[in-house]
Short mmCIF file of C-alpha atoms and ligand atoms in Angstrom, two decimals:
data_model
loop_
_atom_site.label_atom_id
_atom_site.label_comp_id
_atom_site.label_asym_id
_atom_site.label_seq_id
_atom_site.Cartn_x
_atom_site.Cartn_y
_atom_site.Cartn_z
CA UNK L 1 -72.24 58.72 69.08
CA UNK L 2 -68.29 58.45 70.17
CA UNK L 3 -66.49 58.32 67.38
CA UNK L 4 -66.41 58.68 63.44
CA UNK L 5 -65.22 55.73 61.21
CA UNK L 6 -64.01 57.89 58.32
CA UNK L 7 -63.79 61.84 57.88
CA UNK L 8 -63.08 63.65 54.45
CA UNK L 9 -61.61 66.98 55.17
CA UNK L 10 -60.51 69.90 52.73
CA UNK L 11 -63.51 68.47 50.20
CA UNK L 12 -66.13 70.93 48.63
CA UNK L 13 -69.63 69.17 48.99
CA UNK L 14 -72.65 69.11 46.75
CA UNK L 15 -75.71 67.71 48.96
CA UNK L 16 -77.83 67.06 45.99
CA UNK L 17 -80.60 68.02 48.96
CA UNK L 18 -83.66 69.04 46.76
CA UNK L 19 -84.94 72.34 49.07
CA UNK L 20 -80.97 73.22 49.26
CA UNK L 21 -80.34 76.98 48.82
CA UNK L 22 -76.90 77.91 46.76
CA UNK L 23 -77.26 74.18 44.54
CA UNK L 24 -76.44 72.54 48.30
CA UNK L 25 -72.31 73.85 47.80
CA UNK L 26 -70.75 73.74 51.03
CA UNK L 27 -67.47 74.98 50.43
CA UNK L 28 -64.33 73.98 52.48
CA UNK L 29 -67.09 71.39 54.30
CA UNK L 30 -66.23 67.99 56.22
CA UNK L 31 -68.57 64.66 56.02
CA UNK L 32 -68.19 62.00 58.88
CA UNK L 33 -69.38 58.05 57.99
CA UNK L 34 -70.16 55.84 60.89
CA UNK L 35 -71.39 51.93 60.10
CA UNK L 36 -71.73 52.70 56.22
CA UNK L 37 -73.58 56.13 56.86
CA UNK L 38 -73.07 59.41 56.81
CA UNK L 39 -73.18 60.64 60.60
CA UNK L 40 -72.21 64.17 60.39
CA UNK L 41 -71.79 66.66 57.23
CA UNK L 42 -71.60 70.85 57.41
CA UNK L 43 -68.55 73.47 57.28
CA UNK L 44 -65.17 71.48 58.20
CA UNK L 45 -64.82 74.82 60.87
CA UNK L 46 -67.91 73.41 62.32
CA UNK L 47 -66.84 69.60 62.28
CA UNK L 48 -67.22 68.55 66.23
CA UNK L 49 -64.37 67.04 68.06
CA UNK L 50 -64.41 63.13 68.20
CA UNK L 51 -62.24 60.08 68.11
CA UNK L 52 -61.79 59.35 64.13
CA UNK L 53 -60.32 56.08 62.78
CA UNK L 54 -59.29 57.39 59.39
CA UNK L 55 -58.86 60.63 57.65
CA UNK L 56 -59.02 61.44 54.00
CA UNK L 57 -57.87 64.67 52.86
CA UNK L 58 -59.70 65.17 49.83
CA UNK L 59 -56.92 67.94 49.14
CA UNK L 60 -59.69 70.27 47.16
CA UNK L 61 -62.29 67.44 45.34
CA UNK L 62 -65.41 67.90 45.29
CA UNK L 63 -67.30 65.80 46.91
CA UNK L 64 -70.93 64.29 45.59
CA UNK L 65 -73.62 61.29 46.35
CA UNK L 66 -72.58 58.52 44.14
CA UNK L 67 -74.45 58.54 40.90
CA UNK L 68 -77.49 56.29 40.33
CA UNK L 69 -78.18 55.25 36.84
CA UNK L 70 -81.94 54.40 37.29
CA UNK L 71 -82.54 52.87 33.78
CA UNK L 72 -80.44 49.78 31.90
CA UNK L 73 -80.47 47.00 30.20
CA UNK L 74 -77.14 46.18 31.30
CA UNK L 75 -77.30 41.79 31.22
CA UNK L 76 -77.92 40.98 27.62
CA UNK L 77 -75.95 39.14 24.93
CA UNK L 78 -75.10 39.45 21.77
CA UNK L 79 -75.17 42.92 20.03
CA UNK L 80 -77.04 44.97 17.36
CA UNK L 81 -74.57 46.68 15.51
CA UNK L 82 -75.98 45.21 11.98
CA UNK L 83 -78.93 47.24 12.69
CA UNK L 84 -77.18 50.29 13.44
CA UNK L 85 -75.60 50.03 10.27
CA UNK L 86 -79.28 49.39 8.48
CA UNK L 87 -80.47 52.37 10.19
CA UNK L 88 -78.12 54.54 9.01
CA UNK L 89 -79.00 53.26 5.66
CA UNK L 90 -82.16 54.53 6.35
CA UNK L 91 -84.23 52.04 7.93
CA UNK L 92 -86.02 52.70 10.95
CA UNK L 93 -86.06 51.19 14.15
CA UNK L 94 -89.98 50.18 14.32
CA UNK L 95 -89.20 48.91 10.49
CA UNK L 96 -86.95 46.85 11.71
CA UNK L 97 -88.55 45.11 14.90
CA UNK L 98 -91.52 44.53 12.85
CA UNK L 99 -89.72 42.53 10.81
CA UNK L 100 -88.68 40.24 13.73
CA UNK L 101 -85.15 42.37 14.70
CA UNK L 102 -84.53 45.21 17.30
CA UNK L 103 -85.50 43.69 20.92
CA UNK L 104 -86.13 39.75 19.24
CA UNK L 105 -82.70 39.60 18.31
CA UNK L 106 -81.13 40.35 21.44
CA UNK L 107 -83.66 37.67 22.93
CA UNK L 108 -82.39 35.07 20.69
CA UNK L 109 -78.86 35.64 21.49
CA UNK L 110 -80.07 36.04 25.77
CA UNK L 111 -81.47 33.12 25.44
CA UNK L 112 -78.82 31.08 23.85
CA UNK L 113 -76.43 32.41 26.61
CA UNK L 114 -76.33 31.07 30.87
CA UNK L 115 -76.25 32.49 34.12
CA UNK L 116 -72.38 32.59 33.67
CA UNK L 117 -72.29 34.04 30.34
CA UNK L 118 -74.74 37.06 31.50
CA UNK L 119 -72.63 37.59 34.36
CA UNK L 120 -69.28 37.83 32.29
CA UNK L 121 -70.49 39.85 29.51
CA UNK L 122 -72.50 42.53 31.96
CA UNK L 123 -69.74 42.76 34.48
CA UNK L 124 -67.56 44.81 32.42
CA UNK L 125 -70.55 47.37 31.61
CA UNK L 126 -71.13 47.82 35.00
CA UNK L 127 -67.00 48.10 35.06
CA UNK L 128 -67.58 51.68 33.03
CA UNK L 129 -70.50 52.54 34.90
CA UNK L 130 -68.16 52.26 37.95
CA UNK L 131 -65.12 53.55 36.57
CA UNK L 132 -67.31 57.15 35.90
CA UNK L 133 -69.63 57.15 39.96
CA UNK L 134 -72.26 55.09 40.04
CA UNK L 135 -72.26 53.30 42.64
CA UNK L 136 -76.41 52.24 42.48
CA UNK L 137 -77.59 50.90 38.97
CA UNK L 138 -80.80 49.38 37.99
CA UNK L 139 -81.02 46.39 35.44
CA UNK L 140 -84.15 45.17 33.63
CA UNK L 141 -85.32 41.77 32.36
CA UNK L 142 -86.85 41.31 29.07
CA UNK L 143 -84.16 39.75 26.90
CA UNK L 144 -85.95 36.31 27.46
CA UNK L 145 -89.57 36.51 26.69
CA UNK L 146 -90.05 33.15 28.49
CA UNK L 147 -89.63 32.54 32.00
CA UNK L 148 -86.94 30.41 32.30
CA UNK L 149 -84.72 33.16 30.29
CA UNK L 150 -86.33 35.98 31.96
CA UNK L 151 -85.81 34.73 35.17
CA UNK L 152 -82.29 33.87 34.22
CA UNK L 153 -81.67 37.49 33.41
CA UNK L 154 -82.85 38.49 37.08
CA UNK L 155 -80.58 36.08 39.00
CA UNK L 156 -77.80 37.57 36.86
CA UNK L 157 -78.38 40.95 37.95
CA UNK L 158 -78.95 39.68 41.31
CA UNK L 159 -75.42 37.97 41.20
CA UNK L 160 -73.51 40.88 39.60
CA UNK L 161 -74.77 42.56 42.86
CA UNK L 162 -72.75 40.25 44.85
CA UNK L 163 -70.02 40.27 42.38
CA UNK L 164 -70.00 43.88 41.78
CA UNK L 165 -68.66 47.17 44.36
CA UNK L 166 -72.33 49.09 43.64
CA UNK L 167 -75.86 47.88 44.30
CA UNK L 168 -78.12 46.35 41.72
CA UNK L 169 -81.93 47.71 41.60
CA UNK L 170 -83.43 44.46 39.23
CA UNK L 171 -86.82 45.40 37.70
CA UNK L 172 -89.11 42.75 36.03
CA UNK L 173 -89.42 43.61 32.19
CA UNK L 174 -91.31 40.70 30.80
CA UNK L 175 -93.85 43.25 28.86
CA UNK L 176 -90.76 43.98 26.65
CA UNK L 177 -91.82 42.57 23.38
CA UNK L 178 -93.92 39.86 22.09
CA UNK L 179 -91.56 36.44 21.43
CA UNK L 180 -92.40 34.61 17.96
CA UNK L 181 -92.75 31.53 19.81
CA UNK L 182 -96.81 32.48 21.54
CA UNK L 183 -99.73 34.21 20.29
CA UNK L 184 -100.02 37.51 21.86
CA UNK L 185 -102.69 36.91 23.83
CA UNK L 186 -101.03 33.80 25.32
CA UNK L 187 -97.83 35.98 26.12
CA UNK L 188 -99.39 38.71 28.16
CA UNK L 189 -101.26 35.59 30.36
CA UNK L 190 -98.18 34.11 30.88
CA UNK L 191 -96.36 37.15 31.76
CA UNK L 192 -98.91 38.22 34.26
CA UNK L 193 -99.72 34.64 35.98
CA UNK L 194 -96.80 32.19 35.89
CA UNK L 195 -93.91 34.00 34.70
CA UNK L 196 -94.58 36.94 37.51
CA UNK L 197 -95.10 34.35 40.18
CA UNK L 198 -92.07 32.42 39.20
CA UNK L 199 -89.89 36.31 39.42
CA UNK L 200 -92.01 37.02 42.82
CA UNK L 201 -91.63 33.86 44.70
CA UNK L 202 -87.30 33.66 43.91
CA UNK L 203 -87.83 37.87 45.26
CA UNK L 204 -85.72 38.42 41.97
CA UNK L 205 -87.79 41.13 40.96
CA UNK L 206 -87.61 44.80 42.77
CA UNK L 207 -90.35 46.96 40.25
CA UNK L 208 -92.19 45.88 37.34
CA UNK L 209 -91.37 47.45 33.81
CA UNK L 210 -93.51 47.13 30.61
CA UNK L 211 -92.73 48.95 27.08
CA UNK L 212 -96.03 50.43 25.92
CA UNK L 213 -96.05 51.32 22.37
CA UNK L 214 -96.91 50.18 18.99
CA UNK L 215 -94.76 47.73 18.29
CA UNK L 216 -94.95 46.46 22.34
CA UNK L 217 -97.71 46.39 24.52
CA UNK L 218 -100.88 48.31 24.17
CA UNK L 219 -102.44 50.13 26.50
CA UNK L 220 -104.47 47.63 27.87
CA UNK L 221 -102.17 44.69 28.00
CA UNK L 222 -99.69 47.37 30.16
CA UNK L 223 -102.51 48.05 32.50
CA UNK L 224 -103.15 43.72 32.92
CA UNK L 225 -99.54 44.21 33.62
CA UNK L 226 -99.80 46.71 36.15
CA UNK L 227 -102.70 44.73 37.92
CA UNK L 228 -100.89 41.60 37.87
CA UNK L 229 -97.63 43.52 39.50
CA UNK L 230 -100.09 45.38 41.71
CA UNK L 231 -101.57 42.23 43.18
CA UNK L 232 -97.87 40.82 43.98
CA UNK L 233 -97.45 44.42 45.63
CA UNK L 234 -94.53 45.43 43.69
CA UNK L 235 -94.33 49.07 42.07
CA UNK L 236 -94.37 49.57 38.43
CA UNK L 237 -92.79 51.75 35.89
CA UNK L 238 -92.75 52.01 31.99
CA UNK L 239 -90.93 52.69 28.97
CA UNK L 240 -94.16 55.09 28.12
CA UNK L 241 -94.63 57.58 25.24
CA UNK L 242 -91.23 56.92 23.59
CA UNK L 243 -92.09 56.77 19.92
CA UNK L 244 -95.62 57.95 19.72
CA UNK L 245 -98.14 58.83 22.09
CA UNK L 246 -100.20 56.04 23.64
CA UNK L 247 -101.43 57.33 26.83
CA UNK L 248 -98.73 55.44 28.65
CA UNK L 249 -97.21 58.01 31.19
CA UNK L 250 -100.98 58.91 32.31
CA UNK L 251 -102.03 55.19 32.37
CA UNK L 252 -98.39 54.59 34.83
CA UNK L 253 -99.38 57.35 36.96
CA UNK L 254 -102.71 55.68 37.37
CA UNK L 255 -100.64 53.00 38.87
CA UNK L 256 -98.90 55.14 41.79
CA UNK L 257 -95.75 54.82 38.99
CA UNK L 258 -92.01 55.08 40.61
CA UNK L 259 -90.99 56.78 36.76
CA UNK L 260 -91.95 57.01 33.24
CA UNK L 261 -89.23 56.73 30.84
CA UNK L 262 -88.66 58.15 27.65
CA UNK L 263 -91.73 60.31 27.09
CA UNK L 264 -90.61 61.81 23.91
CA UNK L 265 -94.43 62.25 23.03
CA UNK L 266 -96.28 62.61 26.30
CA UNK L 267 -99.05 65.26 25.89
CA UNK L 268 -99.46 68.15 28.87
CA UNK L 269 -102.36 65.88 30.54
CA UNK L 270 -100.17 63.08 30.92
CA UNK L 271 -97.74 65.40 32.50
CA UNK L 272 -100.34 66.74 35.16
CA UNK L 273 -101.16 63.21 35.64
CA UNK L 274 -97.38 62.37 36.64
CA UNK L 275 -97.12 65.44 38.97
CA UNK L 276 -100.28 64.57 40.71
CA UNK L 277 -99.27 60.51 41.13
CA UNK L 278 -95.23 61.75 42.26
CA UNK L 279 -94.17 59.84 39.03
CA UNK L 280 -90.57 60.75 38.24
CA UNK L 281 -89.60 61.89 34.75
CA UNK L 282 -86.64 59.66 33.66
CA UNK L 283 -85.25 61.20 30.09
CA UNK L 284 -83.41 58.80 28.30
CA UNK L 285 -81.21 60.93 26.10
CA UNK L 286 -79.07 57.98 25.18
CA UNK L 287 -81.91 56.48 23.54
CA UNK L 288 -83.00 59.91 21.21
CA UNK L 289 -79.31 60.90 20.18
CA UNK L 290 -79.29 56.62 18.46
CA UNK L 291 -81.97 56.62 17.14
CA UNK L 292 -81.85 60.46 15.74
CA UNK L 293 -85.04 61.41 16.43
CA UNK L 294 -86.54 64.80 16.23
CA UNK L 295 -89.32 64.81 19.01
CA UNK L 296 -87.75 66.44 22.26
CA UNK L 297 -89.45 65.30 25.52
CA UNK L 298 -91.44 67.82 27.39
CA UNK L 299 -88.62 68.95 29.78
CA UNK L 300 -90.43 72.85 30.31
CA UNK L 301 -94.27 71.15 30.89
CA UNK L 302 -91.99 68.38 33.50
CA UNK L 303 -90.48 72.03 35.13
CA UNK L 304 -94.08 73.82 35.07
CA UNK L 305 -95.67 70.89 36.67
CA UNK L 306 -93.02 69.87 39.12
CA UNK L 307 -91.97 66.77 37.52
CA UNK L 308 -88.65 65.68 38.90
CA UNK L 309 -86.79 64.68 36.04
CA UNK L 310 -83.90 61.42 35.97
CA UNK L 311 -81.05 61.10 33.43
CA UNK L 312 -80.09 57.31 32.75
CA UNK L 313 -77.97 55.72 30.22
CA UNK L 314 -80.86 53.21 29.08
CA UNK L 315 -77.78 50.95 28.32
CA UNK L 316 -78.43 48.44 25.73
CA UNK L 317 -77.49 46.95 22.64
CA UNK L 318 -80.43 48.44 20.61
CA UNK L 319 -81.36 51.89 21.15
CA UNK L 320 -78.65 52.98 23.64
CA UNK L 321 -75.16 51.45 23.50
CA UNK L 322 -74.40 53.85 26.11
CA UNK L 323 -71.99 53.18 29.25
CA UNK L 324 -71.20 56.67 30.58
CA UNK L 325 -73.62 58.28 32.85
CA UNK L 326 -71.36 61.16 32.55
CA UNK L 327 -72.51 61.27 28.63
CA UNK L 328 -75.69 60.84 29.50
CA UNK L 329 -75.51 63.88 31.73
CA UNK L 330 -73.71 65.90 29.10
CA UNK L 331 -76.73 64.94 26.12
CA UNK L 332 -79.52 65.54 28.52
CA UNK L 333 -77.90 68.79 29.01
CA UNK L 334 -76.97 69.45 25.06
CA UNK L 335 -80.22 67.64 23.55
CA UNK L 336 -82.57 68.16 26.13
CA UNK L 337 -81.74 71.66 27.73
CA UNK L 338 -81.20 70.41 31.03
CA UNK L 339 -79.27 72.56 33.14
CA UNK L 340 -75.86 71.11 34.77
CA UNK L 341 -77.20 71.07 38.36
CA UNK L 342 -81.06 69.33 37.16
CA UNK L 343 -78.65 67.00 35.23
CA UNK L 344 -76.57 66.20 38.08
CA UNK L 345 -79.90 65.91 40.38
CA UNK L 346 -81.23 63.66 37.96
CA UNK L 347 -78.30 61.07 38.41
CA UNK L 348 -78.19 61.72 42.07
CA UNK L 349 -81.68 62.68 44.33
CA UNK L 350 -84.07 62.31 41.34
CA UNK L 351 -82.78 58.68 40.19
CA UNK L 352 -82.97 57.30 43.86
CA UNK L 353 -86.49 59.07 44.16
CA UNK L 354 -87.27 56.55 40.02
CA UNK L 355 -86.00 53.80 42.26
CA UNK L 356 -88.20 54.01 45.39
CA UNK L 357 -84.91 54.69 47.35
CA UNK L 358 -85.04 58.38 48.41
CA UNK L 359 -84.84 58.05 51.94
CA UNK L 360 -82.00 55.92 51.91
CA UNK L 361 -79.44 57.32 49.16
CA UNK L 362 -78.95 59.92 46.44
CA UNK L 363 -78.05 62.82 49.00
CA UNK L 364 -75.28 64.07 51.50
CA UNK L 365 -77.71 63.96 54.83
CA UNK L 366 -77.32 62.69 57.54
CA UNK L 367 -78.65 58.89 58.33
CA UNK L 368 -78.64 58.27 54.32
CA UNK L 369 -76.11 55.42 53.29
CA UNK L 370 -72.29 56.62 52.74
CA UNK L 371 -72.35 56.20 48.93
CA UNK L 372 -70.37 58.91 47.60
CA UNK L 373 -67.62 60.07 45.20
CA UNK L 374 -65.09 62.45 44.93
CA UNK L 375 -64.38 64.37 41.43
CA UNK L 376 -61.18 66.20 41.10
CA UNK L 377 -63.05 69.42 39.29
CA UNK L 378 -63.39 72.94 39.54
CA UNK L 379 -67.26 73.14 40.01
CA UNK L 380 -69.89 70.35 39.88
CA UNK L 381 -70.91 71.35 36.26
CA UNK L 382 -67.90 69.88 35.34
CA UNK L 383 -69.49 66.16 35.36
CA UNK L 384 -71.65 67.31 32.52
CA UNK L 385 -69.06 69.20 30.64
CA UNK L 386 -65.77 66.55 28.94
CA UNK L 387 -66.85 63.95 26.70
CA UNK L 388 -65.02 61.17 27.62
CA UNK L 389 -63.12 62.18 30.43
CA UNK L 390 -65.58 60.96 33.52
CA UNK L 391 -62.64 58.16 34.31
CA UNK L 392 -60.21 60.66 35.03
CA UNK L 393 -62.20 63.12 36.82
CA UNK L 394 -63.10 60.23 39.70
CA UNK L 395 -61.01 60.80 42.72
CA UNK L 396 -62.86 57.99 44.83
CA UNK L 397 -65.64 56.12 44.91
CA UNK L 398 -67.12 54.94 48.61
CA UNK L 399 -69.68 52.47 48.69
CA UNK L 400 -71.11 52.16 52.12
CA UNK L 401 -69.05 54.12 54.05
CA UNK L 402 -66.12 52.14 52.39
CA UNK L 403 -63.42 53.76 50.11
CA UNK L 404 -63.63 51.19 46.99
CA UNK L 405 -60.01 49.71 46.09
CA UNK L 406 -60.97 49.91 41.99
CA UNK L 407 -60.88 53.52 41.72
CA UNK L 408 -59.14 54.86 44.46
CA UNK L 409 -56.19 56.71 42.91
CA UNK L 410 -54.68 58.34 45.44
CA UNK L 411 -55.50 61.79 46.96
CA UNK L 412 -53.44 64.97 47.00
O1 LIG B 501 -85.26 51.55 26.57
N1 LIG B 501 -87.82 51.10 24.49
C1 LIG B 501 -87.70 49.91 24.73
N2 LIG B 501 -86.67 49.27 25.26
C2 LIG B 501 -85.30 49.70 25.16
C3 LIG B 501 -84.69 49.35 23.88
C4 LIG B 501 -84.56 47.95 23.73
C5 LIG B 501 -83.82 47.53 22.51
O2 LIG B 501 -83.90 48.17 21.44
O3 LIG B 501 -83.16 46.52 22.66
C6 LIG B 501 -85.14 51.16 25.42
O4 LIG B 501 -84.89 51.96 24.50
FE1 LIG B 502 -85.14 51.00 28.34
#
């Protein structure tokens, strides 16, 4: 190595490195990027001598990974708000999507909507998401319901991708809900034969999602699911446990599962089963603080067990109208009882591990990709601690090595 693309100097760095000792603070530390990595990090005293094409003097930020929001449902159209106004009348959420709302509503209006339209109306989401760190978001399918829409959703999270200054994780969601349109039976064949090969052979899809729960799929239509993704070699994940508990987080970690999400009701067994299979935890506060429920997830059995726990926004217009992973942070710490720091590791290491992407982002180490941001606070607690500040606490956002022209304000 002869030279360093980009240095930050007079920066504070949190690694996010899991085994760090003292949270991973380096104070008064240095990073160096070379081609869209990061080539050199430690104490700025230590920083070795080489030819550097630009310095940034981060004039006392701190410096962090970029955050990862592992979890949304960020291309939909349309919007729910009549049932958030129901439900505060008292009726529930499962009352509601058995009566043909919730998740069927959103697919009528997904459907009626093109590529175009799902692009426009999801680019300023990911907009907020930006404006507040992440710089690596996931998006889910399973607005459609039939292939042509669900594949439709896919290429429009594919295309934001292009569009957008962050990368787009895409996971395949058909097993969101049963359309009114197909017997069920019918629906979980097509899902698992054409409608997966169609999502396989365009590559659109990078994981396969299912929602396993009373008013979703059961048990054994998931696992069909599962098989079906299995045979295509993709990896697999699920909404599991949310509202009652079906087994779902032990029948995902059967599967070798990249995360269970939710879990709101996932008994101590299904927790061993998740620490024994690597599964990642992803808690969804977003999702529990909407819908005002009363069942907290099992956040000391995920800590006995060594469960590595995500925080996502679950963004979407039913359960989690949520666009600040900053928020998120914040209610998985107020709600949940997450400290700061597992909050923080949750949008950072823990969210890349829910995406299959540990060994390439979600820390400060050496050879992982340059994604990072720098906060203008006092401690890295601080991301969890203003509600509705995140914007304003964002020094810079690099993506790739490359300082991003949307939020750079200006240092010192
Ligand atoms: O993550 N739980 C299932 N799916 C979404 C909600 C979808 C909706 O209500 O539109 C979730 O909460
Ligand atoms: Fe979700």
């Amino acid at each position: 190595m002869d030279h360093f693309d980009r240095i930050w100097v007079n920066v504070h760095l949190a690694t996010m490195t899991p085994d760090a000792t003292e949270r991973g603070e380096i104070r008064d530390g240095a990073l160096a990027v070379r081609d869209g990595r990061i080539a050199w990090i430690g104490r700025r005293a230590d920083l070795p001598d080489m030819p550097v094409m630009e310095v940034h003097d981060g004039a006392g930020a701190w410096l962090l990974p970029g955050l990862i929001d592992c979890h949304t449902h960020a291309v939909f159209a349309g919007d729910r708000c009549g049932e958030f106004e129901e439900r505060l009348e008292g009726v529930p959420y499962v009352d509601i999507a058995r009566r043909g709302g919730g998740i069927r509503r959103t697919v009528e209006a997904t459907r009626a909507a093109d590529l175009e339209a799902l692009v426009a109306l999801a680019r300023p989401r990911l907009a907020r998401l930006l404006a507040e760190g992440v710089t690596t978001v996931e998006i889910k399918s399973g607005y459609g319901l039939e292939t042509q829409a669900e594949l439709r959703m896919l290429r429009a999270a594919r295309a934001l991708q292009r569009a957008a200054d962050m990368s787009v994780v895409t996971s395949f969601l058909g097993a969101h809900a049963f359309p009114v349109d197909l017997p069920r039976a019918d629906y979980v064949d097509l899902v698992c034969g054409p409608m997966l090969d169609a999502v396989a052979a365009e590559g659109l899809a990078d994981a396969v999602d299912g929602f396993c729960e009373g008013i979703a799929f059961s048990p054994a239509e998931t696992e069909r699911v599962f098989q079906a993704a299995r045979a295509k070699g993709l990896p697999v994940k699920l909404h599991a446990d949310q509202l009652s508990d079906t087994g779902g987080a032990a029948l995902a970690a059967r599967f070798g599962a990249l995360s269970c999400d939710h879990l709101e009701y996932t008994s101590e067994a299904g927790v061993r089963a998740m620490a024994e299979a690597g599964t990642v935890a992803v808690v969804l506060p977003g999702a529990f603080y909407m819908l005002r429920e009363k069942q907290l997830p099992p956040i000391d059995l995920f800590r006995r067990h060594g469960v590595p726990m995500a925080v996502a926004t679950d963004a979407n217009p039913g359960s989690s109208p949520m666009l600040s992973p900053l928020l998120a942070m914040n209610m998985a710490c107020i709600l949940f009882g997450l400290t700061p720091y597992e909050a923080l590791q949750g949008m950072t290491v823990y969210a890349a591990r829910a995406l299959g992407l540990e060994k390439d982002r979600g820390t400060l180490e050496v050879g992982k990709r340059a994604d990072l941001t720098l906060w203008r606070i006092s401690r890295p607690a601080e991301l969890c601690y203003w509600l509705g500040f995140g914007d304003r606490l964002l020094v810079e956002r690099v993506v790739a090595g490359r300082p991003s022209a949307a939020t750079r304000r200006g240092l010192g």
